[in-house]
XYZ file of C-alpha atoms in Angstrom:
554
model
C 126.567 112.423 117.383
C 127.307 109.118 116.128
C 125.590 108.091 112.784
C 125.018 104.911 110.834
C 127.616 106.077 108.154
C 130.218 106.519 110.279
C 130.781 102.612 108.743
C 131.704 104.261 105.617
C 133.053 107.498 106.095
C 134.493 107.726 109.918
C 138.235 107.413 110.754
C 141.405 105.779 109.478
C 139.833 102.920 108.381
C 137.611 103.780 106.298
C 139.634 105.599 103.844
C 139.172 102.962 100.977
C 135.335 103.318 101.873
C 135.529 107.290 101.490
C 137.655 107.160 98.187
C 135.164 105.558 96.527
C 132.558 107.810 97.773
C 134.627 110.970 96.406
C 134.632 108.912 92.965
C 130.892 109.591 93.171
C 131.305 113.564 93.565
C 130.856 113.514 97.547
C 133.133 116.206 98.789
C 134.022 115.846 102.835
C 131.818 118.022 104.169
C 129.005 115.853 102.588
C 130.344 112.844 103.992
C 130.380 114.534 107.450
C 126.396 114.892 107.055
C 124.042 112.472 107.699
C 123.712 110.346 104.232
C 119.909 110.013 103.385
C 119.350 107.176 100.631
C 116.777 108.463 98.183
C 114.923 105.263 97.199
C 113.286 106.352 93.465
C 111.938 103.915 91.456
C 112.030 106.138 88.726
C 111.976 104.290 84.938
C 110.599 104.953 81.890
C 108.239 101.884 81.355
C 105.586 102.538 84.167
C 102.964 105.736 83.833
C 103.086 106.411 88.198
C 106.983 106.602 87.568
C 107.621 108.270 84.772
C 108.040 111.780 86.894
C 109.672 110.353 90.091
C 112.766 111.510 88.739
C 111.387 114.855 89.457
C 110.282 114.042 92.620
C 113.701 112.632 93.488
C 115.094 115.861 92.887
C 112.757 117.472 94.818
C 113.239 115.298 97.910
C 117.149 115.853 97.086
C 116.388 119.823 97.319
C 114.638 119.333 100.982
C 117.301 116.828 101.978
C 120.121 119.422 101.463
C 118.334 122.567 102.730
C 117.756 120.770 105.707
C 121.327 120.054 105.883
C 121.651 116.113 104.977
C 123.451 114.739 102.160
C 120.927 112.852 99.332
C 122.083 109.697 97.669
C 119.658 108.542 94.949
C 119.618 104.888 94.987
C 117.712 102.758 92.406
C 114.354 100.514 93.111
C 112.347 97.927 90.441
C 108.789 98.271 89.907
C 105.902 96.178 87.855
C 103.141 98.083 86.230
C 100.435 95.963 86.963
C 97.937 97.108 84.210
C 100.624 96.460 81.582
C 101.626 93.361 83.235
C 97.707 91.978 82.881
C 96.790 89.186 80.960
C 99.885 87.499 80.735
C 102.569 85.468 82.449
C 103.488 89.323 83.119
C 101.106 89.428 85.861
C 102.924 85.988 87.805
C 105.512 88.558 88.510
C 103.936 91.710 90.046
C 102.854 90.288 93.489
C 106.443 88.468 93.985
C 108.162 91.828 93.069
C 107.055 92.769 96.204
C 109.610 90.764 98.139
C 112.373 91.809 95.553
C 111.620 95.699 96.568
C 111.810 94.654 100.203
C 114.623 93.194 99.761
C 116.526 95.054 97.440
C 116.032 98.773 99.333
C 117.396 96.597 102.517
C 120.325 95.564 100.541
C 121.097 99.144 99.983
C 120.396 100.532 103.164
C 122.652 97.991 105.247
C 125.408 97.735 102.313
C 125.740 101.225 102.587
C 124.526 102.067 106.004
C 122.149 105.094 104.847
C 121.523 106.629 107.709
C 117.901 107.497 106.582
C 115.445 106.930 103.723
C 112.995 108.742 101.748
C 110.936 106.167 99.914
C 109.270 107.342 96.402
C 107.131 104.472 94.948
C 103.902 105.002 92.945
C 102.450 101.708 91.975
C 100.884 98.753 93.468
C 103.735 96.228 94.672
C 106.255 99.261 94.857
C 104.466 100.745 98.267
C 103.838 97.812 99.987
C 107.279 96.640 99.604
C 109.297 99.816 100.506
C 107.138 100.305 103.709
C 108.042 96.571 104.245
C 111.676 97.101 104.122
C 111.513 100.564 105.942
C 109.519 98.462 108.911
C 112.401 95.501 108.680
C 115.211 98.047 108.830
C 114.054 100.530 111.351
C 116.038 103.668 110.677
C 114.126 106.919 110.243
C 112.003 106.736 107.105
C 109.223 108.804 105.440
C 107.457 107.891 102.107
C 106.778 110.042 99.346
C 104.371 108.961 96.313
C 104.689 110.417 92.715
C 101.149 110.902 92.876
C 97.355 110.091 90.561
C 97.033 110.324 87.429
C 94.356 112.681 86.601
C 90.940 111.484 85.282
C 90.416 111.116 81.361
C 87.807 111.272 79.364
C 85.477 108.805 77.183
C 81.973 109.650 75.812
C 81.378 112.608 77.497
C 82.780 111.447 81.070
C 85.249 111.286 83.142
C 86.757 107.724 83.187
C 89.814 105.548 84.727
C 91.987 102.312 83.521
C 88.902 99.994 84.425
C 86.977 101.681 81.806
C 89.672 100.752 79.196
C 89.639 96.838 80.332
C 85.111 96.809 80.516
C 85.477 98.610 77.285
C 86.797 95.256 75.777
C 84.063 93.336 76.934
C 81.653 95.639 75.899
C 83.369 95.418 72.062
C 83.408 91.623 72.530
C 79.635 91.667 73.101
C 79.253 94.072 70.085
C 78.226 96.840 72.682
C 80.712 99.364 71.537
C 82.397 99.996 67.780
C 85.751 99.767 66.753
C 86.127 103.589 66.942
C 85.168 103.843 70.562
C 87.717 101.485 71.584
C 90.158 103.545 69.772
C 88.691 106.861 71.799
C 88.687 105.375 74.848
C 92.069 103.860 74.356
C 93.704 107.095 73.941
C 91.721 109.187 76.534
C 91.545 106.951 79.389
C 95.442 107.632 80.931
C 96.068 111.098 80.329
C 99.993 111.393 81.661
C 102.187 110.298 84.259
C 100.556 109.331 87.713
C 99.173 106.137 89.212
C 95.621 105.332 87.616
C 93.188 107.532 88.554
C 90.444 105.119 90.290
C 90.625 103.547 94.090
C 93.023 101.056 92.819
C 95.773 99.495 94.321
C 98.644 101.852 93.611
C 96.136 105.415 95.453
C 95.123 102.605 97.903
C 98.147 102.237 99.587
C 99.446 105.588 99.146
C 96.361 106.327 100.932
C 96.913 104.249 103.579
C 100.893 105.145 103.742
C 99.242 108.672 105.197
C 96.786 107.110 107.476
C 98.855 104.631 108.774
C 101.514 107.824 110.014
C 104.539 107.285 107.266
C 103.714 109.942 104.862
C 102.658 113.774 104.879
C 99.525 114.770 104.536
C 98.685 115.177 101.018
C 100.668 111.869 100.107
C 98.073 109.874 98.666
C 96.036 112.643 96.767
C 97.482 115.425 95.289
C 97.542 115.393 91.317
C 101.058 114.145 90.002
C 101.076 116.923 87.600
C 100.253 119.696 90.499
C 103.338 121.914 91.837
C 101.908 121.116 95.276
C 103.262 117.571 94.599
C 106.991 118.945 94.146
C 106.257 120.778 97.050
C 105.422 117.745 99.255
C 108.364 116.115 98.173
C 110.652 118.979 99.142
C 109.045 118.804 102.524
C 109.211 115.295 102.646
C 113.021 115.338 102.243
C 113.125 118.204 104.753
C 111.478 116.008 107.049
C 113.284 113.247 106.878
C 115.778 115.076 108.877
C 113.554 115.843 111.517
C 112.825 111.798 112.240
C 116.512 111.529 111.713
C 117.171 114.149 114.760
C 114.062 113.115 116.844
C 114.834 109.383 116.464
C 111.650 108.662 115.061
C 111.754 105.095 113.361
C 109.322 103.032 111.807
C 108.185 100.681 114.402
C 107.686 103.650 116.795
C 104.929 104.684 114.430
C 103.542 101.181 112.628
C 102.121 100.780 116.463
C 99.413 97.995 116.546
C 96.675 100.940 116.754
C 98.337 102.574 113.657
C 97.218 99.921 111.912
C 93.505 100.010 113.595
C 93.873 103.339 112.210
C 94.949 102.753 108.778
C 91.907 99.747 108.467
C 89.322 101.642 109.548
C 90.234 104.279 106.947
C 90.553 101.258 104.167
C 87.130 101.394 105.256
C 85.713 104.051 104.878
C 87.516 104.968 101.664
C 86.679 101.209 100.094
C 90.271 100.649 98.601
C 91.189 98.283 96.967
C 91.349 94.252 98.499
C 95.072 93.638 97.900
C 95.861 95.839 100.722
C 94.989 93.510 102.829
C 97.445 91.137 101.695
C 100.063 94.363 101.925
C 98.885 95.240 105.707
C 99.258 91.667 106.902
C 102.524 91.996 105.128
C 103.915 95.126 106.552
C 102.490 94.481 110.038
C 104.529 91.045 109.555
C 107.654 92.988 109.174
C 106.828 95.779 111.671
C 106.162 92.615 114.406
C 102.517 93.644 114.881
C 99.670 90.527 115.090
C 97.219 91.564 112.458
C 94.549 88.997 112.404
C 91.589 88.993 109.425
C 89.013 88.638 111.439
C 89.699 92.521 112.865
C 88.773 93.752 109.125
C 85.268 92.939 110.016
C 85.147 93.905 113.388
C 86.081 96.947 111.697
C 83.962 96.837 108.965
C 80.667 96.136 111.145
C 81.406 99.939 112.976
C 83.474 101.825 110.201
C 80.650 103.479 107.699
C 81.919 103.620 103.772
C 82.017 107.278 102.732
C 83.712 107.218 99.437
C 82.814 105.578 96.261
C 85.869 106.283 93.864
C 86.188 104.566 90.882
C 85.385 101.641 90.351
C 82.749 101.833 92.841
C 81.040 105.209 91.444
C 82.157 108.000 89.118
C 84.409 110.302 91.541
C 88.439 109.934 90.809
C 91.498 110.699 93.373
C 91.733 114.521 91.934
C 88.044 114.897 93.357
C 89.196 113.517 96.987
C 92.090 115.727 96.624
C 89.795 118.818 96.595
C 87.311 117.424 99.109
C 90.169 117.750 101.444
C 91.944 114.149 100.842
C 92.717 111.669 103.529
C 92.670 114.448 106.613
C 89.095 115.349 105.698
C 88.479 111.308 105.874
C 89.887 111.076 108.867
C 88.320 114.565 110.095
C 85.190 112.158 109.395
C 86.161 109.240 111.680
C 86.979 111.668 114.656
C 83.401 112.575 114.743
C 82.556 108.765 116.167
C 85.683 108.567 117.732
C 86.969 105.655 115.564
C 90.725 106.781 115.476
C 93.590 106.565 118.024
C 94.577 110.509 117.805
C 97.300 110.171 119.981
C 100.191 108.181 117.896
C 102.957 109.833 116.476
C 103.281 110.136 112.414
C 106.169 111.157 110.080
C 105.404 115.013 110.642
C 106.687 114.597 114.131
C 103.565 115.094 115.765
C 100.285 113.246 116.560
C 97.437 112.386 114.060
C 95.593 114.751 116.291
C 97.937 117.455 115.921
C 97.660 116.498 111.739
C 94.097 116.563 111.890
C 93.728 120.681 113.317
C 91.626 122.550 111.439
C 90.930 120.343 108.898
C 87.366 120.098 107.258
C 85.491 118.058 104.943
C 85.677 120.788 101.636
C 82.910 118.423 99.364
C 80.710 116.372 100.955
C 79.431 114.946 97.707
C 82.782 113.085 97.699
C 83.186 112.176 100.620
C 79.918 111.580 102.536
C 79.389 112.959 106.284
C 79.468 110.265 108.666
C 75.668 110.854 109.752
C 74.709 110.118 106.133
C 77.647 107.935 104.825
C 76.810 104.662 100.976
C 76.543 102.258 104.100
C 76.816 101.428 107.982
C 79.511 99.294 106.935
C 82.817 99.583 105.844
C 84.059 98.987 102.231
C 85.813 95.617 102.444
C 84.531 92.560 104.005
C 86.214 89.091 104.927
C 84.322 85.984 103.965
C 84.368 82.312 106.012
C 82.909 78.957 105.197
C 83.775 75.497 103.787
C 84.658 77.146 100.709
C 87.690 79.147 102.618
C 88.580 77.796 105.683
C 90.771 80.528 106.230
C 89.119 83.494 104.736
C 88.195 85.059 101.417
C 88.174 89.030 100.644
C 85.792 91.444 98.650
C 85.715 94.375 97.750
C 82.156 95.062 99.337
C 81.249 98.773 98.428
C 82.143 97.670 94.887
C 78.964 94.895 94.848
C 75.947 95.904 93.576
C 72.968 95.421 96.032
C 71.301 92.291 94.307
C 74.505 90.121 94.788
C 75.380 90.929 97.727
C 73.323 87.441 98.304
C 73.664 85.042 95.938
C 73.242 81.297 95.011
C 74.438 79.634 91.725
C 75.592 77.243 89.757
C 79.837 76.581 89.876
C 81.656 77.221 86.410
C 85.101 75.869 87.289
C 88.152 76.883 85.618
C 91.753 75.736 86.449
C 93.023 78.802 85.327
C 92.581 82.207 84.653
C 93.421 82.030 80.930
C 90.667 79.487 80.153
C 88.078 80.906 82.238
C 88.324 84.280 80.175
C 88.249 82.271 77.060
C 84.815 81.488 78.448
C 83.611 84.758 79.219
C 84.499 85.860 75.996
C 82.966 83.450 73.905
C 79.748 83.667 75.616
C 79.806 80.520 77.771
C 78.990 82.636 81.274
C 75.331 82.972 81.997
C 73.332 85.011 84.572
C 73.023 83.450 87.259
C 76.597 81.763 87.067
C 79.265 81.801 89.966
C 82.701 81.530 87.727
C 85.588 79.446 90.442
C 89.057 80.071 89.226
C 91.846 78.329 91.079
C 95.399 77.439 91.327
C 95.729 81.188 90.704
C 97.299 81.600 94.334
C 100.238 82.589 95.812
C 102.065 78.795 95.095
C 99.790 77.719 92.675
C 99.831 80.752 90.101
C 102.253 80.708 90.922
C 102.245 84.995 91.920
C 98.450 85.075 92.594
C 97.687 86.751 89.253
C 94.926 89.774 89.260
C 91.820 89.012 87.998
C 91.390 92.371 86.289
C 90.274 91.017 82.462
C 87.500 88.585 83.524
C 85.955 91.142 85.687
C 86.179 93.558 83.522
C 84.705 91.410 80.792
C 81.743 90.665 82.479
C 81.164 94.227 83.727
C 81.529 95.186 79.901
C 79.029 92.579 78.852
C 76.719 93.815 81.523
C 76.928 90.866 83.855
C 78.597 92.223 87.118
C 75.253 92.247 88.624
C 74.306 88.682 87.558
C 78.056 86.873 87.855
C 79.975 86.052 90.570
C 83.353 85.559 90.490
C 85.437 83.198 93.449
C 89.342 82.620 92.911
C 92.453 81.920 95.449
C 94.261 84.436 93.339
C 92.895 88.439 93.600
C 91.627 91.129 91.701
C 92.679 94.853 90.727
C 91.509 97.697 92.480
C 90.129 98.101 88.973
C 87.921 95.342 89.640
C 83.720 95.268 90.316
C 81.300 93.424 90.877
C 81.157 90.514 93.394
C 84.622 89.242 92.986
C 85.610 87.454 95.597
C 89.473 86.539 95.999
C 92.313 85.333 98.027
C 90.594 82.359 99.053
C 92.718 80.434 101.816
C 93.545 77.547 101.946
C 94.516 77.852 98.035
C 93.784 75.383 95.648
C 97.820 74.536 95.520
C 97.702 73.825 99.057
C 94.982 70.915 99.021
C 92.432 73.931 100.004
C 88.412 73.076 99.342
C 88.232 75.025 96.166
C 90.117 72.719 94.542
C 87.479 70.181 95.194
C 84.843 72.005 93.480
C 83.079 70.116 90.525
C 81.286 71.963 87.521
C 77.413 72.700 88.570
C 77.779 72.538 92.445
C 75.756 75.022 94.503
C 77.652 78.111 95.524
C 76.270 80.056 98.442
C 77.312 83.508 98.699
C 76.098 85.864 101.899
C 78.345 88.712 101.799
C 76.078 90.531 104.726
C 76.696 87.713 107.110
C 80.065 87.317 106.260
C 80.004 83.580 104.979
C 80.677 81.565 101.161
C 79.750 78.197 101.413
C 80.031 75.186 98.580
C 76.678 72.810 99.152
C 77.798 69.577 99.574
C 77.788 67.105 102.253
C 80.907 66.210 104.651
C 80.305 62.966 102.924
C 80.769 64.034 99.688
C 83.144 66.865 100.271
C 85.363 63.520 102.001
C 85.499 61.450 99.308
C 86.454 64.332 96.593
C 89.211 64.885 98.869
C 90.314 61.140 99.599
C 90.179 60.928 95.310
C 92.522 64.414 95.117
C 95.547 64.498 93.660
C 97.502 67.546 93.623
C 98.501 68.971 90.009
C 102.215 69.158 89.576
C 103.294 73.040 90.350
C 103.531 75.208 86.770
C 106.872 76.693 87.391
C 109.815 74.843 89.012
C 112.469 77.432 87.993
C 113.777 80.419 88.443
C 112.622 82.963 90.393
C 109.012 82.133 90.336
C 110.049 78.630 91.317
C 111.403 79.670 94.266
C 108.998 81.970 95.120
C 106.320 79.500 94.635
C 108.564 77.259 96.937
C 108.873 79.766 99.741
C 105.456 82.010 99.540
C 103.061 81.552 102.605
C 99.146 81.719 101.948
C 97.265 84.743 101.604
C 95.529 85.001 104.679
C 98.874 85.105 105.610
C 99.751 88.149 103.799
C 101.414 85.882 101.164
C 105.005 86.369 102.494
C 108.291 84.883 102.239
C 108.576 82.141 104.745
């Protein structure tokens, strides 16, 4: 049977090609196999990739039992938390595109013939299953998995704990010695950070959506099992490879139906919306906003992992992990059972015997936190095009709210605020031109959340941007408001003291000001010159789409 790397290793021609390939150590029996790219994105700067060289050889061990040849090739990654609070953080959404376009690079310069995709963090996921869904050659992804929990004054606690820990000292809430204790017991060892956030969101999803093996978004990345999946994974690979199973034939338009409605139920985290829109861009599925609450108004919330309440990833994990979730749906028929996943078979077939093993984790669907799911999309005058929060991370009493606008132009100075006390109860805190063009790179919003959930004002504050927030983040904290401010959008006519109106139940954020009014700010508007013109972020900021558009490369 033909293969892709016939290109490089396949008759007369392609000597040159093959004597480079036995400079690498490839004998010719391995370059008779199929040649399976091992995408790692292994490096020694990120805590959810500081094992994926062990998970690399792992996949590598499945790879050859199964009787492919493994090539490990190299991917970049941001860690987000240690990118926060700095021009750092301009970079991790655009790395995105880099990773997309890097692991094509790879694929097509060396015409892989398969990959096995091992990402961990936030922008890492999204942009390998971007690339795998651009490519279309038989791919399966494989996480390095969560970090366990740590632990702070006698619980068990997560990164966001670290970040509302600051706030609290700022406020004089906690001592100088607690912020040391919680410093060094928050992030235990290698894994992504415990909570719901980004990074377990979309490894989450990477298993609901059909692309990874059971297990894949759960299991501790200090258990053996994890090793184990990996060795599968690789194993399995060769099993799409023989079966022709690509991408595209399994991110189906109801794959993605199926991977919402668990976003749902499991609250994660709001950026994968942007990273859905994104993949299903790639995969050449329609994926419009206003499905998340269609969704959302049938699909009950049954998890509330940190941020949202005291349970960690390790905890779903036991409960049974994503299959038990999903075991959950089946029982209102919310899932499409019948569409194939990376295991070869259907999500039926997955789902066989599988039971919910805690129900204090995740909660029965009879007797789920809420009716509705865990994310909702907001519309108004405010956001023409749509705003997203993080809904089963509100607390009850803001769910509706009305206050006055604080408006910063900037991230930067609006934390400067919050610190020094300038942020009262009541307050609705507007931070723009922290979008995709305007950041530019859409910056998380991880320290001023955190800062007012430290100083005890998440259920007092809200918070409105075009940029977004960490899966870290609480409260109501409203982002990716479209149009942005960078794009002549309405937030960037907001004045200091207007009337916000926030109705998170009906959907709906509204800025109280007549068409009249609302007219002449915008006749009087002049757009701010762009804060980057170079290099890559100039470009980026150039190119990017908005974020109800998944914030892609146009």
């Amino acid at each position: 049977m033909a293969k892709r790397s016939d290109q490089i290793t396949a008759g007369v021609a392609r000597m040159p090609n093959r004597s480079l390939l036995r400079a690498c150590g490839l004998t010719e029996e391995e370059m008779e196999r199929p040649i399976i790219g091992v995408v790692s994105a292994y490096s020694e700067i990120i805590p959810g990739h500081i094992n994926l060289d062990k998970i690399a050889n792992a996949v590598k061990a499945g790879v050859a039992m199964a009787g492919g040849t493994p090539v490990v090739v190299p991917a970049i990654g941001v860690c987000d938390g240690i990118a926060m609070g700095h021009i750092g953080m301009k970079f991790s959404l655009p790395s995105r595109e880099l990773i997309a376009d890097s692991v094509e690079t790879l694929a097509q310069a060396h015409q892989l013939d398969a990959l096995v995709l091992i990402p961990n963090c936030d922008k890492i996921v999204p942009g390998m299953l971007m690339a795998a869904a651009r490519l279309n050659i038989p791919s399966i992804v494989v996480s390095g998995g969560p970090m366990l929990a740590g632990r702070f004054d006698g619980e068990d606690i997560s990164l966001s704990k670290t970040f509302e820990t600051v706030g609290a000292y700022k406020a004089g809430l906690v001592t100088e010695a607690q912020l040391l204790e919680c410093e060094t017991g928050s992030c235990p060892g290698c894994g992504s950070c415990s909570g719901m956030y980004t990074a377990n969101s979309m490894n989450c999803l990477s298993e609901a959506i059909g692309m990874a093996l059971p297990g894949n978004g759960t299991i501790p990345a200090v258990h053996a099992a994890r090793i184990h999946l990996a060795k599968h994974a690789g194993m399995k690979i060769m099993e799409l490879l023989h079966k022709d199973i690509k991408p595209r034939d399994i991110l189906t338009p109801q794959a993605f139906r199926n991977a919402l409605t668990c976003e749902m139920a499991l609250g994660c985290s709001t950026n994968t919306v942007l990273h859905l829109l994104a993949i299903a861009h790639e995969a050449g599925v329609e994926l419009d906003l206003h499905l998340l609450n269609e969704l959302s108004a049938k699909v009950p919330n049954l998890c509330h992992l940190a941020p949202a309440g005291p349970h960690h990833i390790e905890e779903l994990d036991r409960a049974g992990g994503i299959p038990a979730v999903m075991h959950e749906l089946t029982r209102r028929d919310l899932l499409d059972l019948s569409l194939v996943t990376a295991t070869g078979k259907t999500v039926g077939e997955n789902l066989a015997g599988v039971s919910n093993r805690d129900p204090k984790i995740i909660r029965p669907i009879d007797a789920p936190y809420s009716e509705t799911g865990g994310i909702a999309v907001l519309w108004g005058n405010l956001a023409e095009n749509g705003c997203v929060v993080k809904r089963s991370a509100v607390a009850a009493e803001m769910m509706v709210h009305t206050g006055p606008a604080r408006v910063f132009d900037s991230e930067d100075t609006a934390i400067e605020a919050i610190y020094a006390g300038k942020i009262h109860k009541g307050d609705v805190v507007i931070i723009r031109y922290e979008g995709p063009k305007g950041g530019p790179g859409m910056r998380e919003m991880l320290n001023p959340t955190s800062a007012l959930a430290g100083m005890k004002l998440d259920k007092d504050v809200a918070l409105i941007t075009d940029g977004r927030f960490s899966g870290a983040s609480r409260g109501a904290s409203i982002g990716h408001v479209s149009p942005e401010a960078a794009a002549g959008g309405n937030i960037a006519l907001v004045q200091e003291g207007d009337t916000i109106e926030i109705d998170i139940p009906n959907s709906r954020v509204h800025l109280a000001v007549t068409e009249e009014e609302l007219a002449a700010r915008r006749a009087a508007f002049v757009l701010p010159e762009p804060k980057i013109k170079t290099g890559w972020l100039g470009r980026y900021a150039r190119l990017v789409s908005s974020a109800d558009q998944g914030a892609i490369l146009q």
